[in-house]
JSON list of C-alpha atoms in Angstrom, two decimals:
[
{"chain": "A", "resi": 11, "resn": "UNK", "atom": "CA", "xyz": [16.21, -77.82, 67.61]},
{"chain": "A", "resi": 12, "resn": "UNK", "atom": "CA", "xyz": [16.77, -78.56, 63.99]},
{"chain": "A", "resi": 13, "resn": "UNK", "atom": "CA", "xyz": [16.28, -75.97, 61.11]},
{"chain": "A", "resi": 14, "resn": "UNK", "atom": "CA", "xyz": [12.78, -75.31, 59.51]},
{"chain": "A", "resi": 15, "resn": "UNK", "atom": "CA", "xyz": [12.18, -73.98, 56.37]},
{"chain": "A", "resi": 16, "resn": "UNK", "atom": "CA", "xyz": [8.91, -71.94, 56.42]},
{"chain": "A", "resi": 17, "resn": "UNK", "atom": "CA", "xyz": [7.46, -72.66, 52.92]},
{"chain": "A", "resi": 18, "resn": "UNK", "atom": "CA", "xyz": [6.60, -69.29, 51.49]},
{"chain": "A", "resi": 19, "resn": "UNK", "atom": "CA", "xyz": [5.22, -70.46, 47.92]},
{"chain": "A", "resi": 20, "resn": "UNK", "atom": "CA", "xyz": [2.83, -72.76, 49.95]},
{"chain": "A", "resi": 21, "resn": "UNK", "atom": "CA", "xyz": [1.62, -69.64, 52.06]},
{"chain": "A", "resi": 22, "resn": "UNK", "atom": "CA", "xyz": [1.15, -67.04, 48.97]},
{"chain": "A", "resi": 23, "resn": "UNK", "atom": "CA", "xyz": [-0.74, -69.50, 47.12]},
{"chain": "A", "resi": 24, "resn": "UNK", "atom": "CA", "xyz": [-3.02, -69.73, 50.02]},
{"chain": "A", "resi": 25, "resn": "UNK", "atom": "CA", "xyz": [-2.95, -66.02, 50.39]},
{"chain": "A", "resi": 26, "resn": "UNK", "atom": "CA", "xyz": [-4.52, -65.48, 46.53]},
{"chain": "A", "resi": 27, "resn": "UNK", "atom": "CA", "xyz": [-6.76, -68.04, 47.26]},
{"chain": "A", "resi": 28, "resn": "UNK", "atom": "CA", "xyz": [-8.39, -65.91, 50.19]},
{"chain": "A", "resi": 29, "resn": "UNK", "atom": "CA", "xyz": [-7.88, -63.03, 47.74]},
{"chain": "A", "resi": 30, "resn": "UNK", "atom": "CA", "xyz": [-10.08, -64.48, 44.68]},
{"chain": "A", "resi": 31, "resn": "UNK", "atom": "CA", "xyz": [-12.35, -64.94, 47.30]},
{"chain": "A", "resi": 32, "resn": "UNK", "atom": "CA", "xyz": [-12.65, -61.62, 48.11]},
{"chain": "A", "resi": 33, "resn": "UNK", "atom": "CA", "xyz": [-12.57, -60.24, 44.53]},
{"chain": "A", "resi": 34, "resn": "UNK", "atom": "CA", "xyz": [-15.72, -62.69, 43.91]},
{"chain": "A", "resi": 35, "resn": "UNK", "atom": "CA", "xyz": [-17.19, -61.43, 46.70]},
{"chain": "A", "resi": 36, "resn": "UNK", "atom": "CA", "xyz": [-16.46, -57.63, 45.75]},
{"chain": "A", "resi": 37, "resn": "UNK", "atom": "CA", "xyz": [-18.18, -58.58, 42.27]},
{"chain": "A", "resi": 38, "resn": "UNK", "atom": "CA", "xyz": [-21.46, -59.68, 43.23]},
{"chain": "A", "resi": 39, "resn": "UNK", "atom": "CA", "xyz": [-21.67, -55.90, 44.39]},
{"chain": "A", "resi": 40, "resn": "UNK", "atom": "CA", "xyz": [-20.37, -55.05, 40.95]},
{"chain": "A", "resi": 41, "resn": "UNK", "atom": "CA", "xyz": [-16.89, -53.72, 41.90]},
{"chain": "A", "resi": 42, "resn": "UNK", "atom": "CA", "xyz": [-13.96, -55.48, 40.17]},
{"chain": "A", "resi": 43, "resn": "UNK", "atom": "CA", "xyz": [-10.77, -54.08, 41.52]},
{"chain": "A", "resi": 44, "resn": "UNK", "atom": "CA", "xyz": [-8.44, -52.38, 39.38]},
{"chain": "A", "resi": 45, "resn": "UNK", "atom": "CA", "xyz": [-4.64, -52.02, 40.14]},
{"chain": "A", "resi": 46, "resn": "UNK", "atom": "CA", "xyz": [-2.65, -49.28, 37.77]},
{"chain": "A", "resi": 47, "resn": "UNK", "atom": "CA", "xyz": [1.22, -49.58, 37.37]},
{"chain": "A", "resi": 48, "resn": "UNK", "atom": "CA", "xyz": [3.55, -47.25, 36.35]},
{"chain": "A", "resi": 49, "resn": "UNK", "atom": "CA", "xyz": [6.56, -48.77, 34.49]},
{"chain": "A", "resi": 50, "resn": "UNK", "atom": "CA", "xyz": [9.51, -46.21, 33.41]},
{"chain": "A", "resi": 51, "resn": "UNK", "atom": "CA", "xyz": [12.00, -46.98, 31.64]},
{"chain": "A", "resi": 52, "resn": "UNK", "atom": "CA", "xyz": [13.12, -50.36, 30.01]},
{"chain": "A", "resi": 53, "resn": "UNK", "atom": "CA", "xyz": [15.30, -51.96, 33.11]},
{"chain": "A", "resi": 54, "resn": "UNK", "atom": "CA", "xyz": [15.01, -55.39, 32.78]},
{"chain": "A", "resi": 55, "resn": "UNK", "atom": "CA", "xyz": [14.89, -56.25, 36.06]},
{"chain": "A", "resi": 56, "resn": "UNK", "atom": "CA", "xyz": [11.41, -53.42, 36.62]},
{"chain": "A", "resi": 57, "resn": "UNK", "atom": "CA", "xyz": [10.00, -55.32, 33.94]},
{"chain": "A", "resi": 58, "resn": "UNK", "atom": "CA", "xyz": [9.88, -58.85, 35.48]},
{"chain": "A", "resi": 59, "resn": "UNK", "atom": "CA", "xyz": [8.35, -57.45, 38.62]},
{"chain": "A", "resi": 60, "resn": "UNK", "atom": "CA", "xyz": [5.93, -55.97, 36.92]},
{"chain": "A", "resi": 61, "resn": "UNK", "atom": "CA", "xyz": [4.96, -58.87, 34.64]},
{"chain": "A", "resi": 62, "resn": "UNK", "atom": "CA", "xyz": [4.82, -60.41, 37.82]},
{"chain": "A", "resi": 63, "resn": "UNK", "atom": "CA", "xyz": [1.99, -58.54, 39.66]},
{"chain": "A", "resi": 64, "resn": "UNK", "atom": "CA", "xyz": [0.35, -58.36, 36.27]},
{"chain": "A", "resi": 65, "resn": "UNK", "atom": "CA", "xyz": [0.45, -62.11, 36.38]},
{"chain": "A", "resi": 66, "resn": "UNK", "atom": "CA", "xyz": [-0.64, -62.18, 40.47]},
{"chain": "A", "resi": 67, "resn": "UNK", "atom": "CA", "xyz": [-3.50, -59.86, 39.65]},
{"chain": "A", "resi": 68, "resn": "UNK", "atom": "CA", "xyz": [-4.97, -62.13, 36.95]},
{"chain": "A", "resi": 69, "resn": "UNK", "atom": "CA", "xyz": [-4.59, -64.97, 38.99]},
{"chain": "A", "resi": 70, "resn": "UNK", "atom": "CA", "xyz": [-7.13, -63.77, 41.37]},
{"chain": "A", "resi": 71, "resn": "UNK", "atom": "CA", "xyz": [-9.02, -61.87, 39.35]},
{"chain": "A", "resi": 72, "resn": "UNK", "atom": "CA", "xyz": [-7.88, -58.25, 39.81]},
{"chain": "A", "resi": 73, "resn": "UNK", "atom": "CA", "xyz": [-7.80, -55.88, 36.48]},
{"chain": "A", "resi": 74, "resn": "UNK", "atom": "CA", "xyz": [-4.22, -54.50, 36.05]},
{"chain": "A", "resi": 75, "resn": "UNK", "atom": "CA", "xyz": [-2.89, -52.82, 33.76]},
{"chain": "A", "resi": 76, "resn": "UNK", "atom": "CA", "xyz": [0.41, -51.03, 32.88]},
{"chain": "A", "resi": 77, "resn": "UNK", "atom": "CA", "xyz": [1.21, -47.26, 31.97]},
{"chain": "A", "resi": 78, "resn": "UNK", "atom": "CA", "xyz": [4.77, -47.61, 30.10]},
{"chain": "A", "resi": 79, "resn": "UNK", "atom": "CA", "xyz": [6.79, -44.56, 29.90]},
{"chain": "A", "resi": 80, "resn": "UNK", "atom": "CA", "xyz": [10.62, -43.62, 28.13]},
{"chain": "A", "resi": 81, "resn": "UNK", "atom": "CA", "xyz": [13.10, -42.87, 30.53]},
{"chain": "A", "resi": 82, "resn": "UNK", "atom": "CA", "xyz": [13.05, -39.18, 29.46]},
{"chain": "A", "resi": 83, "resn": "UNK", "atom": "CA", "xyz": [9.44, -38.79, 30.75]},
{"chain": "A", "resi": 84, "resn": "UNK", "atom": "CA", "xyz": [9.23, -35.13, 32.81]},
{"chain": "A", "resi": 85, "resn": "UNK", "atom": "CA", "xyz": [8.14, -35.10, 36.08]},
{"chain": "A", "resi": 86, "resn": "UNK", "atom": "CA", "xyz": [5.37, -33.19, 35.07]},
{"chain": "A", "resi": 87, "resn": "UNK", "atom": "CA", "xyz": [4.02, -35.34, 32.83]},
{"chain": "A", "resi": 88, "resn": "UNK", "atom": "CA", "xyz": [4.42, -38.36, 35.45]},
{"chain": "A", "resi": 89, "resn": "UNK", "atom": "CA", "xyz": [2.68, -36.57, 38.45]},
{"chain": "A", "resi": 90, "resn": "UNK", "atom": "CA", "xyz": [-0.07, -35.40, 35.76]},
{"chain": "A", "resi": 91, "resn": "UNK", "atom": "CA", "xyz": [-0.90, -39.00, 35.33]},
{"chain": "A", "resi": 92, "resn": "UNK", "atom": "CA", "xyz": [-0.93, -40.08, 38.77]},
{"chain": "A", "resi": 93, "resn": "UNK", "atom": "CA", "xyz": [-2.95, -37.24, 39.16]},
{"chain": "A", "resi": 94, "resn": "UNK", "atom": "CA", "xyz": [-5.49, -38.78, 36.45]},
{"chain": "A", "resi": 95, "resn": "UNK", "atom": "CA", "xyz": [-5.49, -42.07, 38.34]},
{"chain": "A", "resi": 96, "resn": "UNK", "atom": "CA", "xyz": [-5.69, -40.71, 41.74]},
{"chain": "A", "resi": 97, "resn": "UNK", "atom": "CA", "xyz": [-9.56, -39.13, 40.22]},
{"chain": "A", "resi": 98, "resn": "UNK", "atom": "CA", "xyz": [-10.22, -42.64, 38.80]},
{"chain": "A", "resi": 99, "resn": "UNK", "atom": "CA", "xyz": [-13.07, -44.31, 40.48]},
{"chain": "A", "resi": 100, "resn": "UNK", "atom": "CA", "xyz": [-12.34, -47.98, 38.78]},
{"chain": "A", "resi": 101, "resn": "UNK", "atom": "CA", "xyz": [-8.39, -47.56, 40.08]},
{"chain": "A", "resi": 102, "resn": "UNK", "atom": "CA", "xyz": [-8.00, -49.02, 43.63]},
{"chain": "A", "resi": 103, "resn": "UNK", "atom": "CA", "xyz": [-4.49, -49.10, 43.68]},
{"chain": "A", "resi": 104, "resn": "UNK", "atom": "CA", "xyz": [-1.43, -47.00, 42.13]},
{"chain": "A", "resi": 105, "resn": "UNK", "atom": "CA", "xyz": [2.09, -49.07, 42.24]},
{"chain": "A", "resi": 106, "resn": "UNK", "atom": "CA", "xyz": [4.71, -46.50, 40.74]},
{"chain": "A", "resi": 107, "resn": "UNK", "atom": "CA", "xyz": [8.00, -49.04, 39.99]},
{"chain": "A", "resi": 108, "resn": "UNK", "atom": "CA", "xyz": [11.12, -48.22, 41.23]},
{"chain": "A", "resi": 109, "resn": "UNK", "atom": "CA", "xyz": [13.95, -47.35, 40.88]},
{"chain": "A", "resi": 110, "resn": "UNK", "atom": "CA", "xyz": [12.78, -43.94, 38.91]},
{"chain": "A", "resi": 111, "resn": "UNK", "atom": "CA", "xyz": [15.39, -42.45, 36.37]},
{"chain": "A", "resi": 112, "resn": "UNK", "atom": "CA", "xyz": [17.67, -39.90, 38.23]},
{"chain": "A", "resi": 113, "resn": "UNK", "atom": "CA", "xyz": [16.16, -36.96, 37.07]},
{"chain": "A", "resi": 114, "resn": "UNK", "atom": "CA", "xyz": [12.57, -37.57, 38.51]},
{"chain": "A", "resi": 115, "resn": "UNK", "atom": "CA", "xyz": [11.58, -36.15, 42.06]},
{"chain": "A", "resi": 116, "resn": "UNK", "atom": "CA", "xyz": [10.69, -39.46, 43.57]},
{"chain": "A", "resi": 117, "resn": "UNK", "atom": "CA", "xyz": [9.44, -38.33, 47.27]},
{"chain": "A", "resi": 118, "resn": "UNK", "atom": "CA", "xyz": [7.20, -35.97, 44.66]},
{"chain": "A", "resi": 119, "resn": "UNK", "atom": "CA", "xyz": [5.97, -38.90, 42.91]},
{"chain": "A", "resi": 120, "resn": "UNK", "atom": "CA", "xyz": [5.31, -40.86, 46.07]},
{"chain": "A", "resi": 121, "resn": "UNK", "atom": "CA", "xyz": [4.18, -37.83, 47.72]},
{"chain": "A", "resi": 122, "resn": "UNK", "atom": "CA", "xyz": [1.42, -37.47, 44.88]},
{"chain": "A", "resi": 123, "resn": "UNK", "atom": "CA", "xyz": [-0.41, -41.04, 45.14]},
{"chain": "A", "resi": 124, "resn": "UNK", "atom": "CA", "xyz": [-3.31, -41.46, 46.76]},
{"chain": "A", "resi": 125, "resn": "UNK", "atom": "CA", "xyz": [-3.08, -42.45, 50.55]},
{"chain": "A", "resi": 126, "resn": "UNK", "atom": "CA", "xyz": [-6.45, -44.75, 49.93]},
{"chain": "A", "resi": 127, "resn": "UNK", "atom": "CA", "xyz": [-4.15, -46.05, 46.85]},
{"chain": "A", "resi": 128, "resn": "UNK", "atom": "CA", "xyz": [-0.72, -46.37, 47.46]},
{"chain": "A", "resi": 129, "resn": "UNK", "atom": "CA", "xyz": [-0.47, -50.07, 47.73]},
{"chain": "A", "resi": 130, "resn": "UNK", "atom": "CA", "xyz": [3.78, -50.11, 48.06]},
{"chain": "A", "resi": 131, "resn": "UNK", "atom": "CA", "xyz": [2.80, -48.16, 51.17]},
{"chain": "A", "resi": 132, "resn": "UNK", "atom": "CA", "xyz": [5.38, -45.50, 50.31]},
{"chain": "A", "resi": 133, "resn": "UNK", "atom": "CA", "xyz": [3.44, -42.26, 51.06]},
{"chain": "A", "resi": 134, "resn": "UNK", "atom": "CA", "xyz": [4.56, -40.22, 53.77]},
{"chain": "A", "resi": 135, "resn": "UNK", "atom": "CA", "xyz": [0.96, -40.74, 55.40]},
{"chain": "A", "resi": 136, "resn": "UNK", "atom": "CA", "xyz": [1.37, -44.24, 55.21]},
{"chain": "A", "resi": 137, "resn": "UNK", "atom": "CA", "xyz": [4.92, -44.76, 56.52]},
{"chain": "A", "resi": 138, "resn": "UNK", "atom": "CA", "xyz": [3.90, -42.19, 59.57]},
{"chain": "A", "resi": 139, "resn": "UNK", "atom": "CA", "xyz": [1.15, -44.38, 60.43]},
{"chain": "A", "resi": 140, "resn": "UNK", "atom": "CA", "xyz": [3.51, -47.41, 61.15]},
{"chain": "A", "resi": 141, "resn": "UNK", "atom": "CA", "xyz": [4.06, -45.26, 64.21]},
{"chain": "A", "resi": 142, "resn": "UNK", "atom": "CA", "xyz": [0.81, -44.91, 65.18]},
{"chain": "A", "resi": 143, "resn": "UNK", "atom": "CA", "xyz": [-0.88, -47.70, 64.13]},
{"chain": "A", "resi": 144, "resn": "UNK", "atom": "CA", "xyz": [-3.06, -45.74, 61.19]},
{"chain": "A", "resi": 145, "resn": "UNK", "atom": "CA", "xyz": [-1.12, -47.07, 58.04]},
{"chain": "A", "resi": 146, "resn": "UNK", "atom": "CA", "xyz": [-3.72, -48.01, 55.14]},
{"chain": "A", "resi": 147, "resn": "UNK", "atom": "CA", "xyz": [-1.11, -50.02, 53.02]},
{"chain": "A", "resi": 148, "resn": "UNK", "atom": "CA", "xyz": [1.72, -51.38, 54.82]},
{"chain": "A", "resi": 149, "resn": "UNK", "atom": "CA", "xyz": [5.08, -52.03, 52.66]},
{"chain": "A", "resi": 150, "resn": "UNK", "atom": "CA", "xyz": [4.94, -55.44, 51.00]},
{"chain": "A", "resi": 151, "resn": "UNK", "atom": "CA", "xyz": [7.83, -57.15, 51.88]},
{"chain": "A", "resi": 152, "resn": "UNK", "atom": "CA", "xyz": [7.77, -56.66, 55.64]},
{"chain": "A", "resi": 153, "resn": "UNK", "atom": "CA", "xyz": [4.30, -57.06, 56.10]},
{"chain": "A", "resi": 154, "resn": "UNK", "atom": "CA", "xyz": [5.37, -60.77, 54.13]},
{"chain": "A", "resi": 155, "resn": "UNK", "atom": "CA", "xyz": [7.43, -61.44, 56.83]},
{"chain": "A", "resi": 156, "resn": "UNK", "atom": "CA", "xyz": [5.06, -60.56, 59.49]},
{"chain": "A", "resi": 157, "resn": "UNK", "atom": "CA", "xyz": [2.53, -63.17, 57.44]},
{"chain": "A", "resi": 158, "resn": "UNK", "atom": "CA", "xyz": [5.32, -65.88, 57.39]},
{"chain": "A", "resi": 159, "resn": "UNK", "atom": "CA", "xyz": [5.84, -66.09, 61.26]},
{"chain": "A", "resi": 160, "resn": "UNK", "atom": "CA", "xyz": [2.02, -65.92, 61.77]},
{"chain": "A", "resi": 161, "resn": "UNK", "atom": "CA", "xyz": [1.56, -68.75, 59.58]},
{"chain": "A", "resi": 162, "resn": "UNK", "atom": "CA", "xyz": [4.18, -70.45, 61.99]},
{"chain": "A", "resi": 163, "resn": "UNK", "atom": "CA", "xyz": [2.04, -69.32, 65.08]},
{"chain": "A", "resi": 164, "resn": "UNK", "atom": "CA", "xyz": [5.86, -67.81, 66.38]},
{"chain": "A", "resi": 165, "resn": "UNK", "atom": "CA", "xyz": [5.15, -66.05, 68.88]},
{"chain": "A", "resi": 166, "resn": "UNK", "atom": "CA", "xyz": [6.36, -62.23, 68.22]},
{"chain": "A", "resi": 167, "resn": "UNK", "atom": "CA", "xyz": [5.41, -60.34, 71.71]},
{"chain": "A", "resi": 168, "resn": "UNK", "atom": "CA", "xyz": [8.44, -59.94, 73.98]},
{"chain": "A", "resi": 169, "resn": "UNK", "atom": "CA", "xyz": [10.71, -61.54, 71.80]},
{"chain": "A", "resi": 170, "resn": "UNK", "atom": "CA", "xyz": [14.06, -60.14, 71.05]},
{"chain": "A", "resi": 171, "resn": "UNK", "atom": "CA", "xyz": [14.23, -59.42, 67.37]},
{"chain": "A", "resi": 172, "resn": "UNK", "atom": "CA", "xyz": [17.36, -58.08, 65.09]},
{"chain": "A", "resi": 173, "resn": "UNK", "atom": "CA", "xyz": [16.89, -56.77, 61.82]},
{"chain": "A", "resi": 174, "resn": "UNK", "atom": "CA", "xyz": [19.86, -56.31, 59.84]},
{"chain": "A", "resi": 175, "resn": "UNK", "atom": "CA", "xyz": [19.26, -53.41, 57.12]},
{"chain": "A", "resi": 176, "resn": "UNK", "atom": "CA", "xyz": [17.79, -50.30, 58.02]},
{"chain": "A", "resi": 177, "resn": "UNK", "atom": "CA", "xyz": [16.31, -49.09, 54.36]},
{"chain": "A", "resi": 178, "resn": "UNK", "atom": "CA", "xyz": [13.21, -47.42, 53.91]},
{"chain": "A", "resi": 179, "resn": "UNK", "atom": "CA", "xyz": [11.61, -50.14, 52.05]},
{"chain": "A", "resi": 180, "resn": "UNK", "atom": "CA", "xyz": [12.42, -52.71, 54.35]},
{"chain": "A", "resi": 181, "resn": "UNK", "atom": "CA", "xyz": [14.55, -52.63, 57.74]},
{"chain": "A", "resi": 182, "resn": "UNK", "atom": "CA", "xyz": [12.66, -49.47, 58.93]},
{"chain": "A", "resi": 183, "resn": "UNK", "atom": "CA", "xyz": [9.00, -50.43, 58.16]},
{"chain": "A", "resi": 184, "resn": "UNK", "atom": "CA", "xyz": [9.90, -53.92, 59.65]},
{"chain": "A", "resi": 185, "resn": "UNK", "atom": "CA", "xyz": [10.94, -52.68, 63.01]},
{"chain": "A", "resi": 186, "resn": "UNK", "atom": "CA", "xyz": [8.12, -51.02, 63.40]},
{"chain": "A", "resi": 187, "resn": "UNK", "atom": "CA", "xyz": [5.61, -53.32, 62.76]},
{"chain": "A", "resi": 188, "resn": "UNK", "atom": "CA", "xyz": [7.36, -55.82, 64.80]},
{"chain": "A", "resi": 189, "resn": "UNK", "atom": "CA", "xyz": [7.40, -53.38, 67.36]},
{"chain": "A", "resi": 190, "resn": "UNK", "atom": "CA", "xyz": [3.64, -52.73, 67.04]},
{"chain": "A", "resi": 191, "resn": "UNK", "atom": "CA", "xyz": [3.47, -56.17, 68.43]},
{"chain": "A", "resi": 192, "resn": "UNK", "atom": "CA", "xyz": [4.97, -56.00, 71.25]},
{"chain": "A", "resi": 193, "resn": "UNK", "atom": "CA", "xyz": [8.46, -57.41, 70.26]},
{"chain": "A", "resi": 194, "resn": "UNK", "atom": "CA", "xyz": [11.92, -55.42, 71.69]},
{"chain": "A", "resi": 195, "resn": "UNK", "atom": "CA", "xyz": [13.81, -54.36, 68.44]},
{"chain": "A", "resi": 196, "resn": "UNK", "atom": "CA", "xyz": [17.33, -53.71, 67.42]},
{"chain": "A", "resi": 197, "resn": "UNK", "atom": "CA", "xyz": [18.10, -52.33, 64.15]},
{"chain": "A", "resi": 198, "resn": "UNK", "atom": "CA", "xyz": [21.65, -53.24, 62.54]},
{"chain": "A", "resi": 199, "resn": "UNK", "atom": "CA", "xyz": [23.19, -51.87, 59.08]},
{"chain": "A", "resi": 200, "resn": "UNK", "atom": "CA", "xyz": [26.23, -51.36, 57.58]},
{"chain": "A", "resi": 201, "resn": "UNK", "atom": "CA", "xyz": [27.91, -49.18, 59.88]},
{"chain": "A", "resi": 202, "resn": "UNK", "atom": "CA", "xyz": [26.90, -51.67, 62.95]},
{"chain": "A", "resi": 203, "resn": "UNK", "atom": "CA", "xyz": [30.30, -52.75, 64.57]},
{"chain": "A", "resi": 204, "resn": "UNK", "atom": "CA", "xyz": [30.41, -56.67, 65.61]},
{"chain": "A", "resi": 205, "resn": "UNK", "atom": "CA", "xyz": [27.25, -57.31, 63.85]},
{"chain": "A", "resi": 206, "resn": "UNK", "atom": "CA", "xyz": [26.87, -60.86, 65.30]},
{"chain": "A", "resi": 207, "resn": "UNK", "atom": "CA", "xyz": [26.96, -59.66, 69.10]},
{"chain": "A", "resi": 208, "resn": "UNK", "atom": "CA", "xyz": [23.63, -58.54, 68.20]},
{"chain": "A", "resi": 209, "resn": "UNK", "atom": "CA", "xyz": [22.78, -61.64, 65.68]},
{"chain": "A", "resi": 210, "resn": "UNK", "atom": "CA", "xyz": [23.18, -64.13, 68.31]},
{"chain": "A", "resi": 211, "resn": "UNK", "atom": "CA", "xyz": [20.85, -62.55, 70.85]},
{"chain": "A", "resi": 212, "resn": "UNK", "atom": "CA", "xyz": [17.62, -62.77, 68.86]},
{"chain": "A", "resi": 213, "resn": "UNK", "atom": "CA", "xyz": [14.92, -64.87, 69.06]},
{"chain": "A", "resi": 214, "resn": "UNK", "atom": "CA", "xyz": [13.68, -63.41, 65.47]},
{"chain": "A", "resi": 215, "resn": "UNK", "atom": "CA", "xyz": [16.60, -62.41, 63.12]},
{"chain": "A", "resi": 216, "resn": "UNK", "atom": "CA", "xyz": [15.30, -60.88, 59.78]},
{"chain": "A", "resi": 217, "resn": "UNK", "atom": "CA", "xyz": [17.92, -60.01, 57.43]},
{"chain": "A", "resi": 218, "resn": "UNK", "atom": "CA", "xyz": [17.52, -57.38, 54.40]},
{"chain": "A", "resi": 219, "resn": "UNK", "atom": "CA", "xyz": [20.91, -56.12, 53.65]},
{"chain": "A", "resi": 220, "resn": "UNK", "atom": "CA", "xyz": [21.46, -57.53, 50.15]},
{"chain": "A", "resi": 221, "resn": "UNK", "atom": "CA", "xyz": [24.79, -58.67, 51.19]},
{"chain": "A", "resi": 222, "resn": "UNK", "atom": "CA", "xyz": [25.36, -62.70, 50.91]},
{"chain": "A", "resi": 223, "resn": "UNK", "atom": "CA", "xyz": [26.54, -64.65, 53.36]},
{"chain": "A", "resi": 224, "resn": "UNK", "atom": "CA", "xyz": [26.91, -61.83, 55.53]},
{"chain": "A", "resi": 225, "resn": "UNK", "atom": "CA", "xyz": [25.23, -64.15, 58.45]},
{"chain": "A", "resi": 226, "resn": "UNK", "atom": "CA", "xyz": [27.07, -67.13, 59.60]},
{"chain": "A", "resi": 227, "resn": "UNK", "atom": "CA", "xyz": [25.92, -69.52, 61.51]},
{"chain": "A", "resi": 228, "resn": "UNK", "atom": "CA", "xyz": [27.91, -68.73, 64.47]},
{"chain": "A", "resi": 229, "resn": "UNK", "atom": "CA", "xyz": [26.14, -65.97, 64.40]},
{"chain": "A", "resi": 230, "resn": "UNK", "atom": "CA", "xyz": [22.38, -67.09, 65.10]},
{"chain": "A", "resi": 231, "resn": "UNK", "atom": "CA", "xyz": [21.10, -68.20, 68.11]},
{"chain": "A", "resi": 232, "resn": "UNK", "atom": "CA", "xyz": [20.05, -72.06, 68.93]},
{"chain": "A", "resi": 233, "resn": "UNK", "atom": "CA", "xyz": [16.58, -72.13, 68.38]},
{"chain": "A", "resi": 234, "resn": "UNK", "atom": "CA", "xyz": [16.25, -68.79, 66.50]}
]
């Protein structure tokens, strides 16, 4: 079997298109969505995700907006806000950026969003419910990959899947909702020894580790 490449651009841009969709539809009941994010700091790198939702929620019609704060902000001040949002009937979603400066309780900060508004999916509620199958919001970037292979109609139940990185954001949340569907799941991460004895037995590999070319193609099964 030869390589694919799943086209991802191709899938997101049908993605907003069934979100507009839904924003129109929200609108003729006179409800316009409205997505808050919390930018602190000046990172550069924080600032061209966040232009980047900005620019995703205009596409489809979404009102965004930004709350930019100096890296000195307290964490009462920050919490206060969130606070203000969470009692904000025209804000559906709260998106605090990370990484937070050093000095600010993040698991407070996450902690203090809304369940019914944390759209990262971050809250403790939300994470728990991976378990059980309750989650409101699941993390973005696994519940991506779950979209990708369902795009590809690859099958998921009973397969053998490895995930490589085991991070909150990512390798955990993934297992789990690969699990929800009925796939068998190994986790792998830095301290894994002979990662590709594990590699080259999946039938899904999904790697997060932020480590290039840390997969070989020796490594991955035929077919995979």
């Amino acid at each position: 079997m030869s390589a694919k490449l799943i086209d991802g651009k191709k899938l997101a841009a049908e993605i907003r298109k069934d979100c507009a969709a839904r924003v129109r539809t929200l609108a003729q009941h006179d409800v316009t969505p409205g997505l808050a994010v919390i930018l602190v700091g000046d990172g550069a790198a924080s600032a061209v995700y966040v232009g980047k939702k900005i620019k995703a929620c205009e596409n489809v019609g979404i009102r965004s907006f930004t709350d930019r704060y100096p890296a000195d902000i307290t964490n009462e001040a920050l919490l206060s806000r969130i606070e203000e949002l969470n009692a904000d009937e025209n804000v559906h979603g709260i998106l605090v950026q990370l990484p937070l400066p050093a000095h600010i309780d993040m698991a407070k900060v996450l902690e203090t969003i809304a369940v019914d508004k944390d759209v990262d999916g971050f809250h403790l509620y939300n994470v728990g419910g991976l378990v059980t199958g309750n989650t409101v919001f699941s993390p973005c970037t696994p519940y991506g990959v779950v979209k990708l292979l369902e795009s590809e109609n690859i099958p998921i139940e009973g397969q053998n899947v490895v995930v490589v990185g085991a991070s909150n954001i990512v390798g955990k949340p993934m297992a789990l909702m690969l699990m929800a569907r009925d796939a068998t799941v190994s986790i792998c991460h830095a301290k894994t020894r002979d990662l590709a004895q594990y590699t080259i037995l999946a039938d899904i590999l999904v790697v997060a580790a932020g480590v290039p070319n840390l997969i070989l193609p020796q490594m991955v099964k035929t077919g995979a």
